[in-house]
Amino acid sequence: SLWLHRNVIIFQQGVMDCKEVLDSIKLRSWKWITSSVPGCSFSYISWYYNPGLCIS
């Protein structure tokens, strides 16, 4: 997510958008953990607002 955003800034004259980067990181990490860890049942909303609580 950081790398993709960096590329947009460099190669497409994009602007830094911290909220967009953070949202992208949260979405990609939620997709990764729910697909690779058996038994993960927390929602994206739960992950978005408190990822630490979901993995504790």
Coordinates of C-alpha atoms in Angstrom, one line a residue:
S1 CA 0.0 0.0 0.0
L2 CA 2.8 2.4 0.9
W3 CA 4.7 1.4 -2.2
L4 CA 1.7 1.7 -4.5
H5 CA 0.9 5.2 -3.1
R6 CA 4.6 6.2 -3.5
N7 CA 4.5 5.2 -7.2
V8 CA 1.3 7.2 -7.8
I9 CA 3.1 10.3 -6.3
I10 CA 6.2 9.8 -8.3
F11 CA 5.0 8.6 -11.7
Q12 CA 1.5 10.2 -11.9
Q13 CA 2.2 13.4 -10.0
G14 CA -0.2 12.4 -7.3
V15 CA -0.4 14.0 -3.9
M16 CA 0.2 12.5 -0.4
D17 CA -3.1 11.4 1.1
C18 CA -2.4 9.9 4.6
K19 CA -6.0 8.9 5.1
E20 CA -6.1 7.0 1.8
V21 CA -2.8 5.3 2.6
L22 CA -4.0 4.2 6.0
D23 CA -7.4 3.0 4.6
S24 CA -5.6 1.0 2.0
I25 CA -3.3 -0.6 4.6
K26 CA -6.2 -1.5 6.8
L27 CA -8.1 -3.1 3.9
R28 CA -5.2 -5.0 2.5
S29 CA -4.1 -6.3 5.9
W30 CA -7.7 -7.4 6.7
K31 CA -8.0 -9.2 3.4
W32 CA -4.6 -10.9 4.0
I33 CA -5.3 -12.0 7.6
T34 CA -8.9 -13.3 7.0
S35 CA -7.8 -15.3 4.0
S36 CA -4.6 -16.8 5.5
V37 CA -5.6 -17.4 9.2
P38 CA -8.2 -20.2 9.7
G39 CA -11.0 -19.2 12.0
C40 CA -10.8 -15.4 11.6
S41 CA -14.3 -14.2 11.9
F42 CA -14.1 -10.5 12.7
S43 CA -15.6 -8.0 10.3
Y44 CA -13.8 -5.4 8.3
I45 CA -15.5 -2.7 10.4
S46 CA -14.1 -4.2 13.6
W47 CA -10.7 -4.4 12.0
Y48 CA -10.9 -0.9 10.7
Y49 CA -11.7 0.7 14.1
N50 CA -9.6 -1.6 16.3
P51 CA -7.3 -4.1 14.6
G52 CA -5.4 -4.7 17.9
L53 CA -8.5 -5.9 19.6
C54 CA -9.1 -8.4 16.7
I55 CA -5.7 -10.0 16.9
S56 CA -5.4 -10.1 20.7

